[in-house]
PDB file of C-alpha atoms in Angstrom:
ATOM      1  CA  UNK E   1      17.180  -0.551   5.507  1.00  0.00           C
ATOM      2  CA  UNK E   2      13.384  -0.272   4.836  1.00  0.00           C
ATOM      3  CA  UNK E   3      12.200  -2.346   2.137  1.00  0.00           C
ATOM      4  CA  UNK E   4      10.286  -1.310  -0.928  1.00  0.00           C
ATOM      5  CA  UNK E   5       6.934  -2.227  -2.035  1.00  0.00           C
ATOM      6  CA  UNK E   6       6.016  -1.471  -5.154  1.00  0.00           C
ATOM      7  CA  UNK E   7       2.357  -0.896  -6.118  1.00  0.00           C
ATOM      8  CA  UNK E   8       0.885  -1.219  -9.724  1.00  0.00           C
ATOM      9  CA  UNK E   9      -2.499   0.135  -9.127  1.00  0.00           C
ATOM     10  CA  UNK E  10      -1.548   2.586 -12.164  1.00  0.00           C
ATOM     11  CA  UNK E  11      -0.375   0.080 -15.088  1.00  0.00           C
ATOM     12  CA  UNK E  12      -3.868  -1.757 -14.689  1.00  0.00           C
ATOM     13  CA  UNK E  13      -5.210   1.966 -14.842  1.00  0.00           C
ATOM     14  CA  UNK E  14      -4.081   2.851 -18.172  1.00  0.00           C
ATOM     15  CA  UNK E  15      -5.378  -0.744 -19.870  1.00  0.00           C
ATOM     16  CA  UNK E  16      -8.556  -0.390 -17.850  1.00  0.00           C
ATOM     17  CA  UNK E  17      -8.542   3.409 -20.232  1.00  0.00           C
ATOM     18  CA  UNK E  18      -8.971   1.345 -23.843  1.00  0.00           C
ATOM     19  CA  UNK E  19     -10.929  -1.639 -21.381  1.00  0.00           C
ATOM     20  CA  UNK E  20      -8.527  -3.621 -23.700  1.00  0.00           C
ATOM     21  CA  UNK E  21      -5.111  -6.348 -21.918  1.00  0.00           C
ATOM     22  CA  UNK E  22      -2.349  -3.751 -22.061  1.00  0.00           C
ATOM     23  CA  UNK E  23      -0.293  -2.407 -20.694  1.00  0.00           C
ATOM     24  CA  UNK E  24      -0.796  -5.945 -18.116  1.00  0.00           C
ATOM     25  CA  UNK E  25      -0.185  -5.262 -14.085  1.00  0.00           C
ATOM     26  CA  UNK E  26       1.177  -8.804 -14.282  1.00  0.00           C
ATOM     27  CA  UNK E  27       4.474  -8.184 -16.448  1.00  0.00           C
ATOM     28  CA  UNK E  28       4.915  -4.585 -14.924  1.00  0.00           C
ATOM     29  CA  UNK E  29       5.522  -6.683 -11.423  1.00  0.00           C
ATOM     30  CA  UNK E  30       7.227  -9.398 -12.800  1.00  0.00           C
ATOM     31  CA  UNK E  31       9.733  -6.034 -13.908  1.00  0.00           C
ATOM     32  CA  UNK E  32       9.837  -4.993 -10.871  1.00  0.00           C
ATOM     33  CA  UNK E  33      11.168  -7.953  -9.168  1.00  0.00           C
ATOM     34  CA  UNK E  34      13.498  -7.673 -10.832  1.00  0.00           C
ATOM     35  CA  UNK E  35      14.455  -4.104 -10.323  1.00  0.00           C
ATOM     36  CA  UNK E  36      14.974  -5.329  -6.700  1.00  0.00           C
ATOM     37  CA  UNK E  37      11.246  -4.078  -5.386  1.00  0.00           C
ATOM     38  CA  UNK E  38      10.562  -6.429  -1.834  1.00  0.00           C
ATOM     39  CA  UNK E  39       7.026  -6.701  -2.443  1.00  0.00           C
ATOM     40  CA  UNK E  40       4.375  -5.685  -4.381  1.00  0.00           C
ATOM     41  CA  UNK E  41       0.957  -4.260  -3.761  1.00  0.00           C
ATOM     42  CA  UNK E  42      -2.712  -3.381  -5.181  1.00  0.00           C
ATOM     43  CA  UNK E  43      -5.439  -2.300  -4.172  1.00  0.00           C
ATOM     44  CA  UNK E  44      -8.777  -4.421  -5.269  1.00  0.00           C
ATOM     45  CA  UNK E  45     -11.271  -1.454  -5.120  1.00  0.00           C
ATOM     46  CA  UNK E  46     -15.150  -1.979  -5.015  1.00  0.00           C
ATOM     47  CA  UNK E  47     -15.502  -0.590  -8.330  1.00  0.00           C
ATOM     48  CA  UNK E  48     -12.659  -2.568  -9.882  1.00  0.00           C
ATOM     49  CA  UNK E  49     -11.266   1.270 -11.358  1.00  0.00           C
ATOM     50  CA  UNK E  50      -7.856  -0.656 -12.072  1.00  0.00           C
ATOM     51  CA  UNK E  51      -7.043  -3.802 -10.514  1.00  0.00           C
ATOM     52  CA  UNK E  52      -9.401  -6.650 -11.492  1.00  0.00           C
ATOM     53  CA  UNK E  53      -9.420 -10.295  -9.496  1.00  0.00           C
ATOM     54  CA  UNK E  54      -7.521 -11.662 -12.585  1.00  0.00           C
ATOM     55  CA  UNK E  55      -4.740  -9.967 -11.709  1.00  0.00           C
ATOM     56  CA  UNK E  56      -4.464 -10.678  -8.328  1.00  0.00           C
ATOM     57  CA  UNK E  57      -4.860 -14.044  -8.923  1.00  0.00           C
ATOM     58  CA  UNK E  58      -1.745 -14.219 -11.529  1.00  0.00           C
ATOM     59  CA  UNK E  59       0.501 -12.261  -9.406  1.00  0.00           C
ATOM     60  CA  UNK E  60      -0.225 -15.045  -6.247  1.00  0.00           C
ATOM     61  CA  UNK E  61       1.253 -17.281  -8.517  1.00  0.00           C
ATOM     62  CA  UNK E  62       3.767 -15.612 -10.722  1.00  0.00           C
ATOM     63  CA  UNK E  63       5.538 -13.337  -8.748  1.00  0.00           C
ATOM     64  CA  UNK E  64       8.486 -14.388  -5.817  1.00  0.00           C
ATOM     65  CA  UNK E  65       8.154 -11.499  -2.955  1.00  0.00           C
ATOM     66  CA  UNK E  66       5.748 -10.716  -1.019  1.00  0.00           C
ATOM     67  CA  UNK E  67       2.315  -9.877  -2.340  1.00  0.00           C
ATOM     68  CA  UNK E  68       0.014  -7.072  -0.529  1.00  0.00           C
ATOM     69  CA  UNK E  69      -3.782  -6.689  -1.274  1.00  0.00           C
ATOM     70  CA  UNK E  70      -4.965  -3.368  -0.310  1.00  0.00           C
ATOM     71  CA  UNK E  71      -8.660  -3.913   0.565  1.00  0.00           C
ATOM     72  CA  UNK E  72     -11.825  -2.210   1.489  1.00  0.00           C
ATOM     73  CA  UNK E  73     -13.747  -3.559   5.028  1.00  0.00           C
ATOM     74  CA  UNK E  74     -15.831  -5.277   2.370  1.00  0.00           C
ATOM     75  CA  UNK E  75     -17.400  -8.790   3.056  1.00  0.00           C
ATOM     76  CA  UNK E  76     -16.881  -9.994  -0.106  1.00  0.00           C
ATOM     77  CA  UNK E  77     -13.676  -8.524  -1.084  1.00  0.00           C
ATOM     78  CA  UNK E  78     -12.353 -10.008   2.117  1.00  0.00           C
ATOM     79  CA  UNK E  79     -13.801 -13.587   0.884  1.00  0.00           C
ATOM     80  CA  UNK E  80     -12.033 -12.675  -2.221  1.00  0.00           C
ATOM     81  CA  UNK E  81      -8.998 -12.424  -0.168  1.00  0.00           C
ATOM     82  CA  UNK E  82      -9.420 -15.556   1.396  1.00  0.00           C
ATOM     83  CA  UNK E  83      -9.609 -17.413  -1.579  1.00  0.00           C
ATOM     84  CA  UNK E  84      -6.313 -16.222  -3.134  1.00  0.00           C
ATOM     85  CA  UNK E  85      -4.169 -15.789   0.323  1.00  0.00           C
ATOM     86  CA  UNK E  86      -2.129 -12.935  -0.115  1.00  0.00           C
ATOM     87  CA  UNK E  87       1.057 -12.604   2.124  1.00  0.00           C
ATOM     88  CA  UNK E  88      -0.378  -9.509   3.648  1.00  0.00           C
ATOM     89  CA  UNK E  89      -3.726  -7.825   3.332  1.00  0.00           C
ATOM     90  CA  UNK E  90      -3.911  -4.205   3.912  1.00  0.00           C
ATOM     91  CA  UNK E  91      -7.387  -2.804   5.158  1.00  0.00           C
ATOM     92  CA  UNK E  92      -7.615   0.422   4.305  1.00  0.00           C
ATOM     93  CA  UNK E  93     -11.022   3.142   3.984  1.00  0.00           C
ATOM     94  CA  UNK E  94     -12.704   3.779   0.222  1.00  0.00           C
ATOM     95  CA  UNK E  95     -14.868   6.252  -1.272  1.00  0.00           C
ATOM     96  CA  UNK E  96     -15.759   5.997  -4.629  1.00  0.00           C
ATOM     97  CA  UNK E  97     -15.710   9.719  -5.182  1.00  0.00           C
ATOM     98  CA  UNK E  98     -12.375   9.715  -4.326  1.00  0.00           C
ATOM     99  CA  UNK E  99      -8.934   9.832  -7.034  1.00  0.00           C
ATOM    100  CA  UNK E 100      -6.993   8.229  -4.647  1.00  0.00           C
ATOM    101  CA  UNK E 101      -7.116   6.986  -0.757  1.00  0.00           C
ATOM    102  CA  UNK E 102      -7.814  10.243   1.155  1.00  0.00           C
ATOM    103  CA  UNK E 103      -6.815   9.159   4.466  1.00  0.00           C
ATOM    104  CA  UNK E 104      -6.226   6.412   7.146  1.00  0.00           C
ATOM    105  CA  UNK E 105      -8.837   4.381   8.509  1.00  0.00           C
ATOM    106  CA  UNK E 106     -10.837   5.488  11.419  1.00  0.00           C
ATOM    107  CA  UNK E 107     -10.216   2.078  13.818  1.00  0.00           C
ATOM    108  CA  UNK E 108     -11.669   3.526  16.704  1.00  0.00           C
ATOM    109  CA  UNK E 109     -15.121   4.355  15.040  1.00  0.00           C
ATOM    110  CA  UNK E 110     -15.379   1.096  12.807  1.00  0.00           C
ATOM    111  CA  UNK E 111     -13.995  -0.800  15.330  1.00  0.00           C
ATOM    112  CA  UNK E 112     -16.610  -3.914  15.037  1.00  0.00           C
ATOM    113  CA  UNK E 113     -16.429  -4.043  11.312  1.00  0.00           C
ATOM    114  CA  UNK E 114     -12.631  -4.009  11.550  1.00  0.00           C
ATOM    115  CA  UNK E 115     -12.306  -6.677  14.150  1.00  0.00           C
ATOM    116  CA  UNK E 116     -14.386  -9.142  12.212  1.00  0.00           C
ATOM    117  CA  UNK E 117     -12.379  -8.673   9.057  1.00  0.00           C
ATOM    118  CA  UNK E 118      -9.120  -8.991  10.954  1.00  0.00           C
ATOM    119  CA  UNK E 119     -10.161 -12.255  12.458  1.00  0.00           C
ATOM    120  CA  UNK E 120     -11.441 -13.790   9.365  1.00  0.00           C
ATOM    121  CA  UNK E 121      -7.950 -12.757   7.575  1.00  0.00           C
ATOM    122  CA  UNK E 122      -5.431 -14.018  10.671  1.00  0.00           C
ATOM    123  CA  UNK E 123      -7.720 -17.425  10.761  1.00  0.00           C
ATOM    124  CA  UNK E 124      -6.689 -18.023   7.834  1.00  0.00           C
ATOM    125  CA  UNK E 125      -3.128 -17.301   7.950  1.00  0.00           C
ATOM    126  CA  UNK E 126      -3.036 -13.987   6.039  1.00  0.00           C
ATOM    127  CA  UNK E 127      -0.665 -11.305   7.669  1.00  0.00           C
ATOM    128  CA  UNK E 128      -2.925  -8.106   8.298  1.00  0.00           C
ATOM    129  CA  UNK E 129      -1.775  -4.564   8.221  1.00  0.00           C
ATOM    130  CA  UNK E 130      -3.957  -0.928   8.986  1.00  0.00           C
ATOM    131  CA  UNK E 131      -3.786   1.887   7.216  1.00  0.00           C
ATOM    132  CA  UNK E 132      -4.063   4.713   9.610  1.00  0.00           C
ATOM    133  CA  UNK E 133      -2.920   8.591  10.330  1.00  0.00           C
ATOM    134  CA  UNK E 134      -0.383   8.814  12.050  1.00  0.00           C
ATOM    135  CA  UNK E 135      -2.479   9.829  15.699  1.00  0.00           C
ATOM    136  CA  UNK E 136      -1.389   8.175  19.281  1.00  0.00           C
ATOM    137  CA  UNK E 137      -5.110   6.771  19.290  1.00  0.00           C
ATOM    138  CA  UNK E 138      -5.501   4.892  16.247  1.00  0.00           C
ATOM    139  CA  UNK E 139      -1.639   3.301  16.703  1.00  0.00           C
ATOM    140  CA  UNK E 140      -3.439   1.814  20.251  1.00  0.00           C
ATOM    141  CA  UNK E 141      -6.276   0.611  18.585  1.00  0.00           C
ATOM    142  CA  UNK E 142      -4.846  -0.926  15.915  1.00  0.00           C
ATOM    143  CA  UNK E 143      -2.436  -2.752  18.642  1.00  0.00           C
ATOM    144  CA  UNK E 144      -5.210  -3.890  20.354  1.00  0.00           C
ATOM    145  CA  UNK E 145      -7.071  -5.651  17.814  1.00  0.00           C
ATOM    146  CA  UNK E 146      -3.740  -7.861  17.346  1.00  0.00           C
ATOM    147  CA  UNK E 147      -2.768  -6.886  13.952  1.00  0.00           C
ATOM    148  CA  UNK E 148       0.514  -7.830  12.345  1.00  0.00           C
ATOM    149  CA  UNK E 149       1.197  -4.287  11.047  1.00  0.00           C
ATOM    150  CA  UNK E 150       0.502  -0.781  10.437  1.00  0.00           C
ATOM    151  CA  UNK E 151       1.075   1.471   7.600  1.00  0.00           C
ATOM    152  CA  UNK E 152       0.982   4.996   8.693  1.00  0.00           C
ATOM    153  CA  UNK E 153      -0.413   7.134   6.166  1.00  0.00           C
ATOM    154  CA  UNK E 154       2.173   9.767   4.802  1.00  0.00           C
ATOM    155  CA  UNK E 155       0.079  11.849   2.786  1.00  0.00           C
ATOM    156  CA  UNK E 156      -0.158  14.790   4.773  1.00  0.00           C
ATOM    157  CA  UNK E 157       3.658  14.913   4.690  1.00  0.00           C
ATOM    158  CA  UNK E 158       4.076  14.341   1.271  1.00  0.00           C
ATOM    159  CA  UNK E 159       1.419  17.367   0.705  1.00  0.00           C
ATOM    160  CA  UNK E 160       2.749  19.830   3.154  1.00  0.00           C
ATOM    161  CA  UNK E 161       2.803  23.400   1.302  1.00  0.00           C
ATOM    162  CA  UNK E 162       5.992  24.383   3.053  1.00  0.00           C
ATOM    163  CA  UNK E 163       8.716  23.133   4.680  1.00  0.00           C
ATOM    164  CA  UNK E 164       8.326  23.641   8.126  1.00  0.00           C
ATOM    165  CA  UNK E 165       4.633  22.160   8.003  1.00  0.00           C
ATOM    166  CA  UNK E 166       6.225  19.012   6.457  1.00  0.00           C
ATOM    167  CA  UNK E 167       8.577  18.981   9.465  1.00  0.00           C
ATOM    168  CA  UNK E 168       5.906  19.371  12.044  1.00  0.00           C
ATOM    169  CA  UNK E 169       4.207  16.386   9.532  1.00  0.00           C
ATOM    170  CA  UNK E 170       7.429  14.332   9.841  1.00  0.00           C
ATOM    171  CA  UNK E 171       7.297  15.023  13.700  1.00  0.00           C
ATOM    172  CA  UNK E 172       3.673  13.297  13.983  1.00  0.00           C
ATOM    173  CA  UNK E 173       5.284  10.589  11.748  1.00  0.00           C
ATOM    174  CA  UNK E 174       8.006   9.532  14.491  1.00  0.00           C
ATOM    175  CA  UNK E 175       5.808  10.175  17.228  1.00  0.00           C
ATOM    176  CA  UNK E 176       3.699   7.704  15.753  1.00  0.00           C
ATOM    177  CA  UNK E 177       6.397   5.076  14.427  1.00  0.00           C
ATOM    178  CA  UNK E 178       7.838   5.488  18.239  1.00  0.00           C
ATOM    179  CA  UNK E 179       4.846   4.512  19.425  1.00  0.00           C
ATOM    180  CA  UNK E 180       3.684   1.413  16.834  1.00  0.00           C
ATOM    181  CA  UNK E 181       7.245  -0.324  17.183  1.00  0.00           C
ATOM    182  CA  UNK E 182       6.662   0.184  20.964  1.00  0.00           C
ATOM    183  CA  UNK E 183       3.639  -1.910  20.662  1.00  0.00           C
ATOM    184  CA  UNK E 184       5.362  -4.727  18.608  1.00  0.00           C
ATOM    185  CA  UNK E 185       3.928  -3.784  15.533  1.00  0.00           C
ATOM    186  CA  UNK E 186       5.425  -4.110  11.775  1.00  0.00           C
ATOM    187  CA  UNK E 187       5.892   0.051  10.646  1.00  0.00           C
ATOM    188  CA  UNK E 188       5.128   0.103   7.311  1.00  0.00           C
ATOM    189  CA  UNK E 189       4.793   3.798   5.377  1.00  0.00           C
ATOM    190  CA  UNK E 190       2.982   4.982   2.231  1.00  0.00           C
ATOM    191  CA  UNK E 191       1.083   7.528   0.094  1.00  0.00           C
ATOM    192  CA  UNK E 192       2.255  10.408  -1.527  1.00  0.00           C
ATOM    193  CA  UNK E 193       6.081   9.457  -1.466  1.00  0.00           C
ATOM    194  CA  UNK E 194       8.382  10.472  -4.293  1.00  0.00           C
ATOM    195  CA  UNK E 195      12.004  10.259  -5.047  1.00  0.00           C
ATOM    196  CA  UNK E 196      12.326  13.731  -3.857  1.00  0.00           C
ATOM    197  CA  UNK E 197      10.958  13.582  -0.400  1.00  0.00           C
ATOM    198  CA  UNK E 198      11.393   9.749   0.630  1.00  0.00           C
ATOM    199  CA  UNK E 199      14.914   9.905   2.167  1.00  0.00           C
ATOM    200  CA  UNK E 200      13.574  11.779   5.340  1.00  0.00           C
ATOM    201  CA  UNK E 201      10.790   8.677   6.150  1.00  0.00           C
ATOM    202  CA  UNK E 202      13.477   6.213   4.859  1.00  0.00           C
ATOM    203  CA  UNK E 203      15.545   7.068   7.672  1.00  0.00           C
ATOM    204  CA  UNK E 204      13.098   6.770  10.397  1.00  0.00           C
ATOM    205  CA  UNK E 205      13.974   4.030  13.197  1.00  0.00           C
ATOM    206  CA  UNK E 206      12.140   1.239  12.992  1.00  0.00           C
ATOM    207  CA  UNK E 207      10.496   1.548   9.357  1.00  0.00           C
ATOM    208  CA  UNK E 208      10.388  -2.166   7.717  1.00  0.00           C
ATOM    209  CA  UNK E 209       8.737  -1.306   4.367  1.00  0.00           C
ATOM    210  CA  UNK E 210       7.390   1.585   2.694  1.00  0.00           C
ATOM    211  CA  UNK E 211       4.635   1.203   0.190  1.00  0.00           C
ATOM    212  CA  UNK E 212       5.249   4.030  -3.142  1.00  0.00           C
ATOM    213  CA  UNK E 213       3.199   3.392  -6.426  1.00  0.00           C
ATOM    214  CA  UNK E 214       2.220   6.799  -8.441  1.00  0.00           C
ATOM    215  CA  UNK E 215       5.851   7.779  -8.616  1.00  0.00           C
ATOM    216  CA  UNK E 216       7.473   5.220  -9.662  1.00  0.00           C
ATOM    217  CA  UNK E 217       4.875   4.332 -12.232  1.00  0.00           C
ATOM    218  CA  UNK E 218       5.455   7.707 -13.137  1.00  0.00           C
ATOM    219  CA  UNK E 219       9.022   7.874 -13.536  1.00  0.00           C
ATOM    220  CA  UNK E 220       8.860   4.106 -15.343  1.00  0.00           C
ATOM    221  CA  UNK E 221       7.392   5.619 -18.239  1.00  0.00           C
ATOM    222  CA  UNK E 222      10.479   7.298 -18.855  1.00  0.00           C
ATOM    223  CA  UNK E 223      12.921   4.883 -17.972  1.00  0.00           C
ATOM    224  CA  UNK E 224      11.291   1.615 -17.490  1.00  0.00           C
ATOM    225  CA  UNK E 225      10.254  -0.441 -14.872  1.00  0.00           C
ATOM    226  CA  UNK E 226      13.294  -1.517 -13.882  1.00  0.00           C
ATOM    227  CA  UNK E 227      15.216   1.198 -13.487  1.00  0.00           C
ATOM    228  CA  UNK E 228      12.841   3.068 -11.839  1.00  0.00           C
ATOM    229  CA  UNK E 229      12.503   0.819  -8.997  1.00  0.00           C
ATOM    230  CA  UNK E 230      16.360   0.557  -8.536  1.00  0.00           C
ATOM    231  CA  UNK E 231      17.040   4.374  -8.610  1.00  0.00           C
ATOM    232  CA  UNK E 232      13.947   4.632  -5.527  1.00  0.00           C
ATOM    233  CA  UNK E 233      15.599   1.442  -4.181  1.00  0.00           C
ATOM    234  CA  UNK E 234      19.330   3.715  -4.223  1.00  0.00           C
ATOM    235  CA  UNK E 235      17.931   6.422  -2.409  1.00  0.00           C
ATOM    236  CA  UNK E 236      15.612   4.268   0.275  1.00  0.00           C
ATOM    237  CA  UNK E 237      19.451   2.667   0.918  1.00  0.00           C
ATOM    238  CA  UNK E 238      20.995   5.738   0.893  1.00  0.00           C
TER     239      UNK E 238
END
């Protein structure tokens, strides 16, 4: 079964509101854990919107699973990285205009910047993952740049106005999982998944994690932390 990584972008969001120390990322993972999540990820923007280094830094050292730093092809965020280790860092494009990540990253057309930033991370033993469309062309180039991982970006799936365009979205989706686990890469999956359209993506061959945040967040502030990451959990298994 795919596991679950759970990101927190969204508590730091509503403390960074009031620019005051709660509600604290920190304890919302800790919560998590033990809701059964696999991992957990944020996403250290430029602007530091949500997520600051602080927290980063306490969750490398507080929490069990895996930790996953979404970052920008950013010199110094990547030194940041560096510094703290993360299990797995996630490089992945930014626009500060933007609400949330709009898309995957273009590997083929950065494809200097991105291969310096990959081989500072694997020299240093950090696991590195790309967060791309799900398109034939980027899957290659991702492959040949000797990442660990990609996370193919569901977005346009999880948008899809009707049902048979999500279908034809879900069709690009195993194309492109077909082709990553061909290539010996980890399939990861996020963005825009919700506890009413994840079962179809759960059930994809080869998928080893997907990566949901505004959801669960969402649904946490109803019923807490915890249970909201065991009822997406139950349906992932299901």
């Amino acid at each position: 079964m795919p596991q679950l990584g759970v990101n927190i972008d969204h508590v730091a969001t509503v403390r960074q509101a009031r620019l005051t120390n709660e509600p604290d990322p920190v304890h919302a993972a800790v919560l998590a854990e033990l809701g059964g999540a696999d991992g957990i990820t944020v996403h250290l923007r430029e602007d530091r919107r949500h997520i600051q280094e602080r927290d980063v830094r306490l969750l490398r050292q507080m929490i069990r699973i895996s930790l996953n730093l979404e970052m920008a092809v950013d010199q110094q965020i990547t030194e940041f990285a560096l510094e703290v280790g993360p299990d797995q860092a996630t490089l992945v494009p930014e626009k500060r205009e933007e609400l949330t990540t709009e898309g995957g990253l273009d590997v083929i057309g950065q494809h200097d910047r991105v291969a310096a930033c990959v081989k500072q991370l694997k020299q240093a033993g950090i696991g590195v993952s790309l967060f791309i469309d799900p398109e034939a062309d980027q899957v290659r180039a991702s492959a040949d740049l000797g990442v660990d991982a990609v996370e193919l970006h569901t977005g346009a799936y999880a948008d899809a106005p009707s049902a048979a365009e999500a279908q034809a979205e879900l069709g690009r989706i195993r194309a492109a999982s077909e082709l990553s686990v061909g290539c010996g890469l980890v399939l990861n999956m996020g963005h825009g998944l919700t506890y009413r359209n994840v079962c179809p993506i759960a059930q994809i061959a080869g998928v080893h994690e997907l990566n949901i945040g505004h959801s669960i967040m969402s649904h946490a502030m109803m019923v807490g932390m915890e249970r909201a990451v065991r009822e997406m959990k139950e349906l992932i298994n299901s």
